[in-house]
mmCIF file of C-alpha atoms in Angstrom:
data_model
loop_
_atom_site.group_PDB
_atom_site.id
_atom_site.type_symbol
_atom_site.label_atom_id
_atom_site.label_comp_id
_atom_site.label_asym_id
_atom_site.label_seq_id
_atom_site.Cartn_x
_atom_site.Cartn_y
_atom_site.Cartn_z
ATOM 1 C CA SER A 286 13.281 -4.819 -12.519
ATOM 2 C CA GLN A 287 10.677 -2.197 -11.715
ATOM 3 C CA LYS A 288 11.948 0.460 -9.357
ATOM 4 C CA ILE A 289 10.162 3.316 -7.615
ATOM 5 C CA GLU A 290 12.114 6.076 -5.916
ATOM 6 C CA GLN A 291 10.801 8.618 -3.485
ATOM 7 C CA ASN A 292 12.866 11.076 -1.541
ATOM 8 C CA SER A 293 13.666 9.144 1.604
ATOM 9 C CA GLU A 294 14.585 12.274 3.518
ATOM 10 C CA ALA A 295 11.805 13.920 5.458
ATOM 11 C CA LEU A 296 10.388 17.123 4.060
ATOM 12 C CA ASN A 297 9.806 19.888 6.606
ATOM 13 C CA ILE A 298 7.934 22.982 5.514
ATOM 14 C CA GLN A 299 6.137 25.930 7.025
ATOM 15 C CA GLU A 300 2.366 25.908 7.334
ATOM 16 C CA GLY A 301 0.699 27.639 4.419
ATOM 17 C CA LYS A 302 3.448 26.816 1.931
ATOM 18 C CA THR A 303 3.157 24.333 -0.907
ATOM 19 C CA ALA A 304 4.686 20.924 -0.326
ATOM 20 C CA THR A 305 6.024 19.116 -3.380
ATOM 21 C CA LEU A 306 6.897 15.439 -3.271
ATOM 22 C CA THR A 307 8.570 13.483 -6.050
ATOM 23 C CA CYS A 308 8.141 9.957 -7.346
ATOM 24 C CA ASN A 309 10.476 8.585 -9.992
ATOM 25 C CA TYR A 310 10.249 5.171 -11.568
ATOM 26 C CA THR A 311 12.406 3.112 -13.899
ATOM 27 C CA ASN A 312 12.193 0.053 -16.091
ATOM 28 C CA TYR A 313 8.522 0.164 -16.914
ATOM 29 C CA SER A 314 5.692 2.217 -18.319
ATOM 30 C CA PRO A 315 2.723 2.184 -15.957
ATOM 31 C CA ALA A 316 -0.762 2.906 -17.220
ATOM 32 C CA TYR A 317 -1.409 4.964 -14.094
ATOM 33 C CA LEU A 318 0.100 6.090 -10.827
ATOM 34 C CA GLN A 319 -1.489 6.456 -7.408
ATOM 35 C CA TRP A 320 -0.690 8.461 -4.284
ATOM 36 C CA TYR A 321 -1.553 7.260 -0.797
ATOM 37 C CA ARG A 322 -1.234 8.788 2.642
ATOM 38 C CA GLN A 323 -0.018 6.751 5.605
ATOM 39 C CA ASP A 324 -0.176 7.924 9.193
ATOM 40 C CA PRO A 325 2.048 6.231 11.825
ATOM 41 C CA GLY A 326 0.742 2.774 12.703
ATOM 42 C CA ARG A 327 -2.122 3.005 10.222
ATOM 43 C CA GLY A 328 -2.869 1.541 6.821
ATOM 44 C CA PRO A 329 -2.293 3.527 3.623
ATOM 45 C CA VAL A 330 -5.247 5.602 2.444
ATOM 46 C CA PHE A 331 -5.828 6.302 -1.240
ATOM 47 C CA LEU A 332 -5.668 9.946 -2.290
ATOM 48 C CA LEU A 333 -5.424 10.315 -6.060
ATOM 49 C CA LEU A 334 -4.946 8.329 -9.254
ATOM 50 C CA ILE A 335 -3.561 9.787 -12.460
ATOM 51 C CA ARG A 336 -3.515 7.943 -15.771
ATOM 52 C CA GLU A 337 -0.748 8.005 -18.374
ATOM 53 C CA ASN A 338 -2.814 10.167 -20.721
ATOM 54 C CA GLU A 339 -3.452 12.765 -18.019
ATOM 55 C CA LYS A 340 -0.920 15.490 -17.340
ATOM 56 C CA GLU A 341 -2.477 16.771 -14.163
ATOM 57 C CA LYS A 342 -5.152 15.851 -11.622
ATOM 58 C CA ARG A 343 -6.549 17.955 -8.798
ATOM 59 C CA LYS A 344 -8.549 17.226 -5.680
ATOM 60 C CA GLU A 345 -9.149 20.076 -3.279
ATOM 61 C CA ARG A 346 -5.676 21.218 -2.134
ATOM 62 C CA LEU A 347 -3.938 18.280 -3.821
ATOM 63 C CA LYS A 348 -2.444 18.300 -7.289
ATOM 64 C CA VAL A 349 -0.642 15.480 -9.061
ATOM 65 C CA THR A 350 1.299 15.619 -12.302
ATOM 66 C CA PHE A 351 2.499 12.696 -14.384
ATOM 67 C CA ASP A 352 5.313 13.009 -16.900
ATOM 68 C CA THR A 353 5.737 9.713 -18.726
ATOM 69 C CA THR A 354 8.780 11.039 -20.609
ATOM 70 C CA LEU A 355 10.629 11.897 -17.424
ATOM 71 C CA LYS A 356 9.092 8.883 -15.677
ATOM 72 C CA GLN A 357 8.129 11.106 -12.797
ATOM 73 C CA SER A 358 5.130 12.210 -10.807
ATOM 74 C CA LEU A 359 4.963 15.280 -8.606
ATOM 75 C CA PHE A 360 2.521 15.516 -5.716
ATOM 76 C CA HIS A 361 1.651 18.983 -4.445
ATOM 77 C CA ILE A 362 -0.219 20.038 -1.327
ATOM 78 C CA THR A 363 -1.083 23.722 -1.445
ATOM 79 C CA ALA A 364 -1.812 25.829 1.642
ATOM 80 C CA SER A 365 -0.317 23.056 3.760
ATOM 81 C CA GLN A 366 -1.559 22.464 7.294
ATOM 82 C CA PRO A 367 -0.051 20.586 10.259
ATOM 83 C CA ALA A 368 -2.780 17.955 9.729
ATOM 84 C CA ASP A 369 -1.157 17.161 6.377
ATOM 85 C CA SER A 370 1.863 15.767 8.234
ATOM 86 C CA ALA A 371 2.166 12.104 7.253
ATOM 87 C CA THR A 372 4.100 9.777 4.984
ATOM 88 C CA TYR A 373 3.031 9.887 1.355
ATOM 89 C CA LEU A 374 3.411 6.800 -0.800
ATOM 90 C CA CYS A 375 3.648 6.565 -4.548
ATOM 91 C CA GLY A 376 2.111 3.393 -5.954
ATOM 92 C CA LEU A 377 2.282 1.880 -9.422
ATOM 93 C CA PRO A 378 0.696 -1.231 -10.888
ATOM 94 C CA GLY A 379 2.937 -4.243 -11.109
ATOM 95 C CA SER A 380 3.545 -5.684 -14.559
ATOM 96 C CA SER A 381 1.244 -8.572 -13.757
ATOM 97 C CA ALA A 382 -1.678 -6.220 -13.074
ATOM 98 C CA SER A 383 -2.549 -8.015 -9.834
ATOM 99 C CA LYS A 384 -0.775 -5.757 -7.356
ATOM 100 C CA ILE A 385 0.288 -2.219 -6.555
ATOM 101 C CA ILE A 386 3.949 -1.658 -5.801
ATOM 102 C CA PHE A 387 4.849 1.152 -3.431
ATOM 103 C CA GLY A 388 7.808 3.413 -3.088
ATOM 104 C CA SER A 389 9.442 3.836 0.294
ATOM 105 C CA GLY A 390 7.431 7.000 0.938
ATOM 106 C CA THR A 391 8.330 10.542 1.888
ATOM 107 C CA ARG A 392 7.614 11.780 5.389
ATOM 108 C CA LEU A 393 6.155 15.260 5.351
ATOM 109 C CA SER A 394 6.111 17.486 8.427
ATOM 110 C CA ILE A 395 4.253 20.779 8.400
ATOM 111 C CA ARG A 396 5.300 23.114 11.199
ATOM 112 C CA PRO A 397 2.897 25.761 12.493
ATOM 113 C CA GLU B 119 -17.921 4.208 4.440
ATOM 114 C CA PRO B 120 -17.152 0.499 3.977
ATOM 115 C CA GLU B 121 -13.841 -0.582 5.409
ATOM 116 C CA VAL B 122 -11.480 -3.500 5.607
ATOM 117 C CA THR B 123 -11.288 -4.874 9.135
ATOM 118 C CA GLN B 124 -8.422 -6.871 10.574
ATOM 119 C CA THR B 125 -7.936 -8.922 13.707
ATOM 120 C CA PRO B 126 -6.009 -9.056 15.906
ATOM 121 C CA SER B 127 -4.622 -5.536 15.993
ATOM 122 C CA HIS B 128 -1.560 -6.793 17.816
ATOM 123 C CA GLN B 129 -0.232 -10.279 18.455
ATOM 124 C CA VAL B 130 2.872 -11.454 20.245
ATOM 125 C CA THR B 131 3.981 -14.980 19.471
ATOM 126 C CA GLN B 132 6.932 -17.195 20.187
ATOM 127 C CA MET B 133 9.313 -18.126 17.414
ATOM 128 C CA GLY B 134 8.212 -21.316 15.712
ATOM 129 C CA GLN B 135 4.531 -20.877 16.524
ATOM 130 C CA GLU B 136 1.791 -20.692 13.935
ATOM 131 C CA VAL B 137 -0.075 -17.431 13.505
ATOM 132 C CA ILE B 138 -3.311 -16.688 11.674
ATOM 133 C CA LEU B 139 -4.178 -13.114 10.813
ATOM 134 C CA ARG B 140 -7.770 -12.443 9.862
ATOM 135 C CA CYS B 141 -9.361 -9.938 7.571
ATOM 136 C CA VAL B 142 -12.858 -9.053 6.448
ATOM 137 C CA PRO B 143 -12.582 -7.308 3.074
ATOM 138 C CA ILE B 144 -15.146 -4.833 1.799
ATOM 139 C CA SER B 145 -18.228 -6.847 0.930
ATOM 140 C CA ASN B 146 -18.526 -6.261 -2.827
ATOM 141 C CA HIS B 147 -14.786 -6.511 -3.474
ATOM 142 C CA LEU B 148 -13.427 -9.448 -5.413
ATOM 143 C CA TYR B 149 -9.659 -8.976 -5.169
ATOM 144 C CA PHE B 150 -7.765 -9.417 -1.938
ATOM 145 C CA TYR B 151 -4.218 -8.693 -0.914
ATOM 146 C CA TRP B 152 -1.760 -8.997 1.948
ATOM 147 C CA TYR B 153 1.072 -6.524 2.363
ATOM 148 C CA ARG B 154 3.762 -6.327 5.007
ATOM 149 C CA GLN B 155 5.613 -3.376 6.505
ATOM 150 C CA ILE B 156 8.620 -3.954 8.697
ATOM 151 C CA LEU B 157 9.113 -1.087 11.139
ATOM 152 C CA GLY B 158 10.600 1.902 9.342
ATOM 153 C CA GLN B 159 10.533 0.231 5.936
ATOM 154 C CA LYS B 160 8.333 0.299 2.875
ATOM 155 C CA VAL B 161 4.969 -1.365 2.359
ATOM 156 C CA GLU B 162 5.792 -4.640 0.586
ATOM 157 C CA PHE B 163 3.466 -6.789 -1.482
ATOM 158 C CA LEU B 164 3.045 -10.364 -0.290
ATOM 159 C CA VAL B 165 0.187 -11.940 -2.210
ATOM 160 C CA SER B 166 -2.928 -11.247 -4.241
ATOM 161 C CA PHE B 167 -5.972 -13.501 -4.326
ATOM 162 C CA TYR B 168 -8.928 -13.761 -6.680
ATOM 163 C CA ASN B 169 -11.591 -16.347 -7.329
ATOM 164 C CA ASN B 170 -10.317 -18.561 -4.523
ATOM 165 C CA GLU B 171 -6.793 -18.797 -5.775
ATOM 166 C CA ILE B 172 -3.528 -16.915 -5.577
ATOM 167 C CA SER B 173 -3.072 -14.489 -8.484
ATOM 168 C CA GLU B 174 0.473 -13.533 -7.659
ATOM 169 C CA LYS B 175 2.915 -13.874 -4.790
ATOM 170 C CA SER B 176 6.203 -12.207 -3.996
ATOM 171 C CA GLU B 177 9.518 -13.787 -3.091
ATOM 172 C CA ILE B 178 8.713 -13.079 0.559
ATOM 173 C CA PHE B 179 5.652 -15.334 0.367
ATOM 174 C CA ASP B 180 7.457 -18.649 0.764
ATOM 175 C CA ASP B 181 6.152 -22.036 1.893
ATOM 176 C CA GLN B 182 5.723 -20.757 5.441
ATOM 177 C CA PHE B 183 2.897 -18.509 4.289
ATOM 178 C CA SER B 184 -0.560 -19.447 3.082
ATOM 179 C CA VAL B 185 -3.810 -17.628 2.426
ATOM 180 C CA GLU B 186 -7.360 -18.823 2.531
ATOM 181 C CA ARG B 187 -10.872 -17.564 2.125
ATOM 182 C CA PRO B 188 -12.644 -20.061 4.370
ATOM 183 C CA ASP B 189 -16.090 -18.548 3.923
ATOM 184 C CA GLY B 190 -17.795 -15.745 2.062
ATOM 185 C CA SER B 191 -16.417 -12.972 4.235
ATOM 186 C CA ASN B 192 -13.073 -13.804 5.819
ATOM 187 C CA PHE B 193 -9.627 -13.773 4.238
ATOM 188 C CA THR B 194 -6.775 -15.169 6.304
ATOM 189 C CA LEU B 195 -2.987 -15.158 6.253
ATOM 190 C CA LYS B 196 -1.276 -18.042 8.012
ATOM 191 C CA ILE B 197 2.384 -18.112 8.943
ATOM 192 C CA ARG B 198 3.200 -21.711 9.713
ATOM 193 C CA SER B 199 6.347 -21.381 11.803
ATOM 194 C CA THR B 200 7.140 -17.803 12.688
ATOM 195 C CA LYS B 201 10.638 -16.386 12.621
ATOM 196 C CA LEU B 202 11.983 -13.271 14.301
ATOM 197 C CA GLU B 203 12.160 -11.545 10.922
ATOM 198 C CA ASP B 204 8.407 -12.021 10.445
ATOM 199 C CA SER B 205 7.845 -9.260 12.990
ATOM 200 C CA ALA B 206 6.033 -6.573 11.052
ATOM 201 C CA MET B 207 2.720 -4.864 10.442
ATOM 202 C CA TYR B 208 0.582 -6.960 8.109
ATOM 203 C CA PHE B 209 -1.999 -5.136 6.057
ATOM 204 C CA CYS B 210 -4.957 -6.763 4.391
ATOM 205 C CA ALA B 211 -6.439 -4.928 1.422
ATOM 206 C CA SER B 212 -9.180 -5.371 -1.132
ATOM 207 C CA SER B 213 -10.304 -3.878 -4.408
ATOM 208 C CA GLU B 214 -13.473 -4.077 -6.436
ATOM 209 C CA ARG B 215 -11.692 -4.864 -9.670
ATOM 210 C CA THR B 216 -8.227 -5.795 -10.791
ATOM 211 C CA THR B 217 -5.451 -3.246 -10.378
ATOM 212 C CA PHE B 218 -4.965 -3.404 -14.145
ATOM 213 C CA SER B 219 -7.843 -1.008 -14.621
ATOM 214 C CA GLY B 220 -6.541 1.444 -12.065
ATOM 215 C CA ASN B 221 -8.756 0.294 -9.279
ATOM 216 C CA THR B 222 -8.166 1.651 -5.801
ATOM 217 C CA ILE B 223 -6.894 -0.693 -3.119
ATOM 218 C CA TYR B 224 -8.462 -0.195 0.298
ATOM 219 C CA PHE B 225 -6.284 -1.120 3.250
ATOM 220 C CA GLY B 226 -7.181 -2.286 6.714
ATOM 221 C CA GLU B 227 -5.580 -0.810 9.801
ATOM 222 C CA GLY B 228 -3.120 -3.651 10.088
ATOM 223 C CA SER B 229 -2.161 -6.445 12.439
ATOM 224 C CA TRP B 230 1.068 -5.834 14.267
ATOM 225 C CA LEU B 231 2.920 -9.126 14.726
ATOM 226 C CA THR B 232 5.774 -9.390 17.191
ATOM 227 C CA VAL B 233 7.771 -12.622 17.193
ATOM 228 C CA VAL B 234 9.878 -13.189 20.312
#
């Protein structure tokens, strides 16, 4: 069955550094991959989508890569700020194309 | 910016009672979803809905659950006889097109259900 793995351990980094989060998946070949941000008690908010034919996508301080051979996406936040502290979810389309399946998320904490 | 709205934000109910969670999706969206997140766990897919019928449902979405679009704006999730393990945050979401094309899903702020 489709499986999405994100580092379940929290990531703590110093303000100003680059945060890198990992999403690995197995048992399918998604046409795209999405990243969402979730703050405590709030709904997920879409950040970026990258398609299988794209190696890299950027949006302001965010950068996403997608390696379909490794079955992995990396999510980078450059010049990180305490306001970037949140849980980041990796989402992939289900095989039926009528849902997005999410990983368990990685909690990121940026310390001043 | 258009948003998905959900009511109530928090509901406490006794085990065995029926609960209806309400959602108003973004107005031009055609695809609707319910997700669930138990405290400290992942966001789990429950059901997707299009053209007044269920497109897909997960194993969680058993006979105790139902969805309905009673009018042109609301989308509801009903839990017929709540159990303690139904305690969770329930998120409604909508998208303009099917997720097949890479369409973004927009989530509401959630309805926190506590079953006692």
